[in-house]
Amino acid sequence: MLKVQDIVYVAFGAPDLDTMTTFLTDFGMVENGRSGDRVFMRGAGDYPYVTILEKGPAAFRAVGMRAGSAAELEAAAKLPGASAIENIDAPGGGRRVRLQAPDNYRFDIVHGMEPAKQLPLREPLAINFAFKKQRVRDLQRPPFEPARVVRLGHCVLKFTDGEGAARWLNQTLGMLPTDRLYKPEDRKATLGTFMRCDRGQNPADHHTIFALQAMPGDIDVHHTSYEVQDPDAVHIGNQWLHNKGYVSEWGVGRHLLGSQVFDYWRSPYGHIFEHYADGDLLTSDVKPGDYAATPENLAQWGPELAPTFFDSVRL
Ligand SMILES: [Fe+2]
């Protein structure tokens, strides 16, 4: 059975590739080649790209997830509506199967990509805690720079039937439910389910896909989220994007479910991109949780949530 092990990339259409490349560079990604009408943006980690830009209308195009083995990729090609196994024409090569998820989202199952050489990244900051000092005669000087993206962490998608989508992620991709969010006034009404990769006893992020219940007619990505080195990087990135005149959506704060220090920004085409650091890691034996979608269950601290946060696109 297919058990995806990680999220690798997302793909977006962009009317002007340079406008989005500039934004993603200020967001902390690095261009790793262009081919035809596509730009590959990478993080400092070992995937050759974490975001693909394709010239065209501004829209979410696909999410790429890593299969556990070549045999799993072959199993994916036999699923209803799946493409045949294709060679990936992109840095790092590899093979993929395109799957059609609920609401026609394209999920690429990938395998055999050549790892990229990691890019330099400043060391995590050594913090002098009140009763635990670990930095003496060593000055704290993090550079003022874009928050260097290390990897893609998760992606939130809105579905006509959010519960059905969570079931599809479980039954088709082998993902596990971590926590469910329900309407505070109606415990039966699921607003969304955080799904993580099943890596057995190896740790996995609290969520890799969040299946969010859509308002009628609003089938779109909600946000994509990228891991950076530490909370200082999140705050420095916030200041960097602010100075460049981009539109802040929410942050800096700390989530409850997943515990990440987060910061959300709008791209020039209105999509939300999130920086995060210090997220929770879980093994496969952790049982699912159940939470009301109240402000205190969304963030432990941070600015008040703006009403525009759930808008798919805001220009
Ligand atoms: Fe997020």
Tab-separated table of C-alpha atoms and ligand atoms in Angstrom:
chain	number	residue	atom	x	y	z
A	1	MET	CA	0.000	0.000	0.000
A	2	LEU	CA	1.063	3.526	-0.768
A	3	LYS	CA	2.376	5.416	2.278
A	4	VAL	CA	3.666	8.837	1.320
A	5	GLN	CA	6.690	9.803	3.407
A	6	ASP	CA	7.034	13.531	2.816
A	7	ILE	CA	5.783	16.532	0.903
A	8	VAL	CA	8.290	17.583	-1.751
A	9	TYR	CA	6.875	20.475	-3.777
A	10	VAL	CA	3.884	22.554	-4.738
A	11	ALA	CA	3.297	24.076	-8.166
A	12	PHE	CA	1.653	27.418	-8.876
A	13	GLY	CA	0.747	29.203	-12.087
A	14	ALA	CA	2.049	32.776	-12.274
A	15	PRO	CA	1.162	35.333	-14.993
A	16	ASP	CA	4.592	36.920	-14.577
A	17	LEU	CA	7.290	34.500	-13.494
A	18	ASP	CA	9.720	37.234	-12.447
A	19	THR	CA	7.181	38.858	-10.095
A	20	MET	CA	6.720	35.541	-8.243
A	21	THR	CA	10.413	34.646	-8.376
A	22	THR	CA	11.251	37.973	-6.722
A	23	PHE	CA	8.635	37.380	-4.008
A	24	LEU	CA	9.811	33.821	-3.329
A	25	THR	CA	13.412	35.029	-3.189
A	26	ASP	CA	12.451	37.615	-0.570
A	27	PHE	CA	10.524	34.813	1.141
A	28	GLY	CA	13.798	32.861	1.354
A	29	MET	CA	13.867	30.445	-1.595
A	30	VAL	CA	16.640	30.201	-4.185
A	31	GLU	CA	16.145	29.832	-7.926
A	32	ASN	CA	17.449	26.467	-9.099
A	33	GLY	CA	16.990	26.666	-12.847
A	34	ARG	CA	14.403	27.460	-15.485
A	35	SER	CA	13.154	25.336	-18.314
A	36	GLY	CA	10.742	26.741	-20.861
A	37	ASP	CA	7.982	28.445	-18.952
A	38	ARG	CA	8.869	26.959	-15.563
A	39	VAL	CA	11.030	28.179	-12.691
A	40	PHE	CA	12.278	25.806	-9.981
A	41	MET	CA	12.673	27.345	-6.521
A	42	ARG	CA	14.519	25.400	-3.859
A	43	GLY	CA	15.179	25.570	-0.147
A	44	ALA	CA	18.453	24.895	1.666
A	45	GLY	CA	17.479	21.244	2.221
A	46	ASP	CA	18.122	18.320	-0.055
A	47	TYR	CA	15.221	18.525	-2.501
A	48	PRO	CA	16.128	20.185	-5.829
A	49	TYR	CA	12.964	22.307	-5.640
A	50	VAL	CA	10.134	22.969	-3.210
A	51	THR	CA	8.033	25.262	-5.419
A	52	ILE	CA	7.518	25.157	-9.182
A	53	LEU	CA	6.284	28.278	-10.965
A	54	GLU	CA	4.547	27.721	-14.293
A	55	LYS	CA	3.693	30.626	-16.571
A	56	GLY	CA	-0.077	31.035	-16.709
A	57	PRO	CA	-3.049	32.173	-14.645
A	58	ALA	CA	-2.287	32.561	-10.927
A	59	ALA	CA	-3.555	29.264	-9.544
A	60	PHE	CA	-2.548	26.299	-7.449
A	61	ARG	CA	-1.527	23.509	-9.822
A	62	ALA	CA	-0.234	20.484	-7.899
A	63	VAL	CA	1.334	19.049	-4.781
A	64	GLY	CA	4.171	16.513	-4.983
A	65	MET	CA	4.586	13.802	-2.328
A	66	ARG	CA	7.303	11.191	-1.976
A	67	ALA	CA	6.367	7.510	-2.227
A	68	GLY	CA	7.952	5.141	0.296
A	69	SER	CA	9.456	2.897	-2.420
A	70	ALA	CA	9.560	2.185	-6.152
A	71	ALA	CA	6.984	-0.557	-5.561
A	72	GLU	CA	4.654	2.028	-4.037
A	73	LEU	CA	5.051	4.240	-7.108
A	74	GLU	CA	4.039	1.267	-9.244
A	75	ALA	CA	1.049	0.663	-6.974
A	76	ALA	CA	0.080	4.336	-7.344
A	77	ALA	CA	-0.003	3.964	-11.143
A	78	LYS	CA	-2.712	1.309	-10.739
A	79	LEU	CA	-5.070	3.552	-8.747
A	80	PRO	CA	-8.279	4.714	-10.452
A	81	GLY	CA	-7.640	7.775	-12.627
A	82	ALA	CA	-3.843	7.608	-12.158
A	83	SER	CA	-1.402	8.473	-14.938
A	84	ALA	CA	1.199	5.996	-16.088
A	85	ILE	CA	4.650	6.330	-14.481
A	86	GLU	CA	6.388	9.309	-16.120
A	87	ASN	CA	9.964	10.562	-16.019
A	88	ILE	CA	10.175	13.962	-14.312
A	89	ASP	CA	11.669	16.590	-16.594
A	90	ALA	CA	13.127	18.809	-13.853
A	91	PRO	CA	16.289	19.178	-11.743
A	92	GLY	CA	16.897	15.937	-9.846
A	93	GLY	CA	14.893	13.841	-12.338
A	94	GLY	CA	13.049	10.907	-10.808
A	95	ARG	CA	9.678	9.417	-11.731
A	96	ARG	CA	6.127	10.345	-10.887
A	97	VAL	CA	2.498	9.284	-11.100
A	98	ARG	CA	-0.186	11.963	-11.279
A	99	LEU	CA	-3.222	11.227	-9.139
A	100	GLN	CA	-6.535	12.969	-9.147
A	101	ALA	CA	-7.571	13.761	-5.594
A	102	PRO	CA	-11.080	14.877	-4.567
A	103	ASP	CA	-12.118	18.187	-6.165
A	104	ASN	CA	-9.636	17.505	-8.988
A	105	TYR	CA	-6.539	18.484	-7.018
A	106	ARG	CA	-3.467	17.032	-8.695
A	107	PHE	CA	-1.291	14.963	-6.360
A	108	ASP	CA	2.023	13.879	-7.914
A	109	ILE	CA	3.515	10.812	-6.272
A	110	VAL	CA	7.264	10.981	-6.849
A	111	HIS	CA	10.157	8.604	-6.372
A	112	GLY	CA	13.852	8.442	-7.195
A	113	MET	CA	14.636	12.153	-7.266
A	114	GLU	CA	18.359	12.817	-6.966
A	115	PRO	CA	19.014	14.709	-3.708
A	116	ALA	CA	20.465	18.194	-4.194
A	117	LYS	CA	23.545	19.381	-2.328
A	118	GLN	CA	22.346	21.310	0.715
A	119	LEU	CA	22.853	25.070	0.684
A	120	PRO	CA	24.703	26.894	3.479
A	121	LEU	CA	22.446	27.779	6.393
A	122	ARG	CA	23.376	29.652	9.542
A	123	GLU	CA	23.575	27.487	12.650
A	124	PRO	CA	20.533	27.488	14.984
A	125	LEU	CA	20.984	30.260	17.528
A	126	ALA	CA	22.369	29.206	20.890
A	127	ILE	CA	19.953	30.774	23.400
A	128	ASN	CA	20.911	31.982	26.864
A	129	PHE	CA	17.941	30.848	28.954
A	130	ALA	CA	17.289	32.375	32.378
A	131	PHE	CA	18.754	29.448	34.295
A	132	LYS	CA	20.641	27.740	31.489
A	133	LYS	CA	23.405	29.797	29.941
A	134	GLN	CA	25.108	28.256	26.950
A	135	ARG	CA	26.678	31.265	25.224
A	136	VAL	CA	29.576	33.102	26.871
A	137	ARG	CA	31.936	35.463	25.005
A	138	ASP	CA	30.054	34.448	21.891
A	139	LEU	CA	27.947	37.306	20.557
A	140	GLN	CA	24.474	36.837	19.145
A	141	ARG	CA	24.580	38.199	15.570
A	142	PRO	CA	22.019	36.569	13.264
A	143	PRO	CA	22.285	38.191	9.823
A	144	PHE	CA	19.419	40.351	8.605
A	145	GLU	CA	18.327	38.448	5.492
A	146	PRO	CA	15.281	36.644	4.057
A	147	ALA	CA	14.196	33.757	6.317
A	148	ARG	CA	16.022	31.000	4.484
A	149	VAL	CA	13.530	28.302	3.532
A	150	VAL	CA	14.840	24.840	4.363
A	151	ARG	CA	11.963	22.686	3.117
A	152	LEU	CA	8.275	22.588	2.315
A	153	GLY	CA	6.448	21.483	5.463
A	154	HIS	CA	2.753	21.329	4.650
A	155	CYS	CA	-0.055	22.478	2.489
A	156	VAL	CA	-3.673	23.307	3.369
A	157	LEU	CA	-6.319	22.539	0.765
A	158	LYS	CA	-10.039	23.337	0.814
A	159	PHE	CA	-12.388	20.527	-0.211
A	160	THR	CA	-16.138	20.308	-0.945
A	161	ASP	CA	-16.207	17.354	1.479
A	162	GLY	CA	-13.392	17.876	3.971
A	163	GLU	CA	-14.076	14.624	5.845
A	164	GLY	CA	-14.201	12.673	2.580
A	165	ALA	CA	-10.876	14.230	1.564
A	166	ALA	CA	-9.288	13.196	4.877
A	167	ARG	CA	-10.545	9.665	4.236
A	168	TRP	CA	-9.041	9.741	0.737
A	169	LEU	CA	-5.687	10.890	2.153
A	170	ASN	CA	-5.850	8.033	4.662
A	171	GLN	CA	-7.034	5.283	2.339
A	172	THR	CA	-5.136	6.276	-0.825
A	173	LEU	CA	-1.923	7.925	0.434
A	174	GLY	CA	-1.683	6.073	3.760
A	175	MET	CA	-1.708	9.308	5.795
A	176	LEU	CA	-2.789	9.381	9.449
A	177	PRO	CA	-5.247	11.785	11.081
A	178	THR	CA	-3.472	13.808	13.787
A	179	ASP	CA	-6.116	16.246	15.030
A	180	ARG	CA	-9.630	17.149	13.955
A	181	LEU	CA	-11.082	20.646	14.249
A	182	TYR	CA	-14.844	21.009	14.687
A	183	LYS	CA	-17.301	23.891	14.801
A	184	PRO	CA	-17.427	25.126	18.431
A	185	GLU	CA	-21.235	25.048	18.356
A	186	ASP	CA	-21.519	21.606	16.734
A	187	ARG	CA	-19.047	18.868	17.595
A	188	LYS	CA	-20.238	16.758	14.655
A	189	ALA	CA	-19.391	19.452	12.097
A	190	THR	CA	-15.784	18.858	11.035
A	191	LEU	CA	-13.996	21.986	9.862
A	192	GLY	CA	-10.770	20.243	8.971
A	193	THR	CA	-8.403	17.368	9.670
A	194	PHE	CA	-4.639	17.599	10.113
A	195	MET	CA	-3.058	14.636	8.312
A	196	ARG	CA	0.524	13.425	8.775
A	197	CYS	CA	2.761	10.914	7.021
A	198	ASP	CA	2.913	7.426	8.463
A	199	ARG	CA	6.623	6.842	9.098
A	200	GLY	CA	6.155	4.272	11.821
A	201	GLN	CA	8.544	5.050	14.687
A	202	ASN	CA	10.394	7.675	12.637
A	203	PRO	CA	9.108	11.131	13.502
A	204	ALA	CA	6.801	12.967	11.115
A	205	ASP	CA	5.539	16.552	11.180
A	206	HIS	CA	2.277	17.061	13.090
A	207	HIS	CA	0.651	17.703	9.701
A	208	THR	CA	1.697	17.518	6.075
A	209	ILE	CA	-1.731	18.077	4.513
A	210	PHE	CA	-4.626	19.821	6.232
A	211	ALA	CA	-7.969	18.962	4.630
A	212	LEU	CA	-10.125	22.019	5.231
A	213	GLN	CA	-13.885	22.121	4.702
A	214	ALA	CA	-14.533	24.682	1.932
A	215	MET	CA	-17.273	27.260	1.821
A	216	PRO	CA	-19.441	26.549	-1.250
A	217	GLY	CA	-17.588	27.368	-4.464
A	218	ASP	CA	-14.268	28.086	-2.769
A	219	ILE	CA	-12.138	25.116	-3.809
A	220	ASP	CA	-8.556	26.334	-3.639
A	221	VAL	CA	-5.313	26.080	-1.741
A	222	HIS	CA	-5.467	27.913	1.581
A	223	HIS	CA	-1.740	28.144	2.180
A	224	THR	CA	1.584	26.417	1.706
A	225	SER	CA	4.103	26.393	4.547
A	226	TYR	CA	7.885	26.288	4.653
A	227	GLU	CA	10.227	25.431	7.489
A	228	VAL	CA	13.004	27.825	8.496
A	229	GLN	CA	15.854	27.372	10.950
A	230	ASP	CA	14.443	28.792	14.188
A	231	PRO	CA	12.024	31.376	15.632
A	232	ASP	CA	14.547	34.193	15.073
A	233	ALA	CA	14.505	33.366	11.356
A	234	VAL	CA	10.699	33.672	11.385
A	235	HIS	CA	10.897	37.124	13.024
A	236	ILE	CA	13.743	38.317	10.789
A	237	GLY	CA	11.829	37.108	7.724
A	238	ASN	CA	8.785	39.042	8.947
A	239	GLN	CA	10.803	42.248	9.125
A	240	TRP	CA	12.417	41.562	5.745
A	241	LEU	CA	9.071	41.045	3.958
A	242	HIS	CA	7.567	44.029	5.779
A	243	ASN	CA	10.438	46.253	4.596
A	244	LYS	CA	9.899	45.043	1.024
A	245	GLY	CA	6.261	46.157	1.186
A	246	TYR	CA	4.553	42.752	0.976
A	247	VAL	CA	1.144	42.079	2.553
A	248	SER	CA	1.169	40.397	5.963
A	249	GLU	CA	-1.744	38.055	6.658
A	250	TRP	CA	-1.157	36.819	10.227
A	251	GLY	CA	1.817	36.554	12.535
A	252	VAL	CA	4.167	36.233	14.186
A	253	GLY	CA	2.508	33.804	16.621
A	254	ARG	CA	2.640	30.230	17.888
A	255	HIS	CA	0.030	27.674	16.832
A	256	LEU	CA	-1.534	25.257	19.277
A	257	LEU	CA	-1.995	22.272	16.928
A	258	GLY	CA	1.528	21.570	15.660
A	259	SER	CA	3.013	24.231	17.991
A	260	GLN	CA	4.846	26.032	15.170
A	261	VAL	CA	6.022	29.624	15.487
A	262	PHE	CA	4.259	30.915	12.377
A	263	ASP	CA	4.086	33.904	10.045
A	264	TYR	CA	1.754	34.207	7.035
A	265	TRP	CA	2.267	36.435	3.980
A	266	ARG	CA	0.359	37.080	0.751
A	267	SER	CA	2.148	36.602	-2.545
A	268	PRO	CA	1.757	39.260	-5.276
A	269	TYR	CA	-1.000	37.015	-6.715
A	270	GLY	CA	-2.818	36.782	-3.390
A	271	HIS	CA	-1.893	33.287	-2.187
A	272	ILE	CA	-0.755	32.708	1.406
A	273	PHE	CA	2.794	31.513	2.090
A	274	GLU	CA	3.766	30.608	5.664
A	275	HIS	CA	7.118	30.489	7.414
A	276	TYR	CA	7.341	28.235	10.451
A	277	ALA	CA	9.867	26.928	12.950
A	278	ASP	CA	9.869	24.595	15.946
A	279	GLY	CA	6.938	22.361	14.959
A	280	ASP	CA	5.867	19.172	16.764
A	281	LEU	CA	7.019	15.759	15.543
A	282	LEU	CA	4.941	12.631	16.136
A	283	THR	CA	5.318	8.898	15.548
A	284	SER	CA	2.576	6.795	13.994
A	285	ASP	CA	1.212	5.456	17.304
A	286	VAL	CA	-0.063	8.856	18.535
A	287	LYS	CA	-3.869	8.781	18.689
A	288	PRO	CA	-5.910	11.526	16.959
A	289	GLY	CA	-7.047	14.551	18.947
A	290	ASP	CA	-10.305	16.484	18.730
A	291	TYR	CA	-10.495	20.269	19.141
A	292	ALA	CA	-13.070	23.040	18.787
A	293	ALA	CA	-11.974	25.670	16.257
A	294	THR	CA	-11.720	28.493	18.778
A	295	PRO	CA	-9.149	31.314	18.557
A	296	GLU	CA	-7.222	29.842	21.513
A	297	ASN	CA	-7.009	26.473	19.712
A	298	LEU	CA	-5.592	28.150	16.592
A	299	ALA	CA	-2.824	30.100	18.306
A	300	GLN	CA	-1.278	30.089	21.799
A	301	TRP	CA	-0.096	33.649	21.225
A	302	GLY	CA	0.021	36.085	18.351
A	303	PRO	CA	-1.961	38.946	16.833
A	304	GLU	CA	-5.722	38.647	16.499
A	305	LEU	CA	-6.738	36.598	13.456
A	306	ALA	CA	-7.810	38.881	10.596
A	307	PRO	CA	-11.186	38.049	8.955
A	308	THR	CA	-9.340	37.835	5.611
A	309	PHE	CA	-7.281	34.840	6.808
A	310	PHE	CA	-9.679	32.282	5.338
A	311	ASP	CA	-9.946	34.058	1.963
A	312	SER	CA	-8.261	31.874	-0.646
A	313	VAL	CA	-6.969	34.832	-2.591
A	314	ARG	CA	-6.510	38.411	-1.379
A	315	LEU	CA	-5.027	41.011	-3.658
B	1	FE	FE	0.203	26.200	8.256
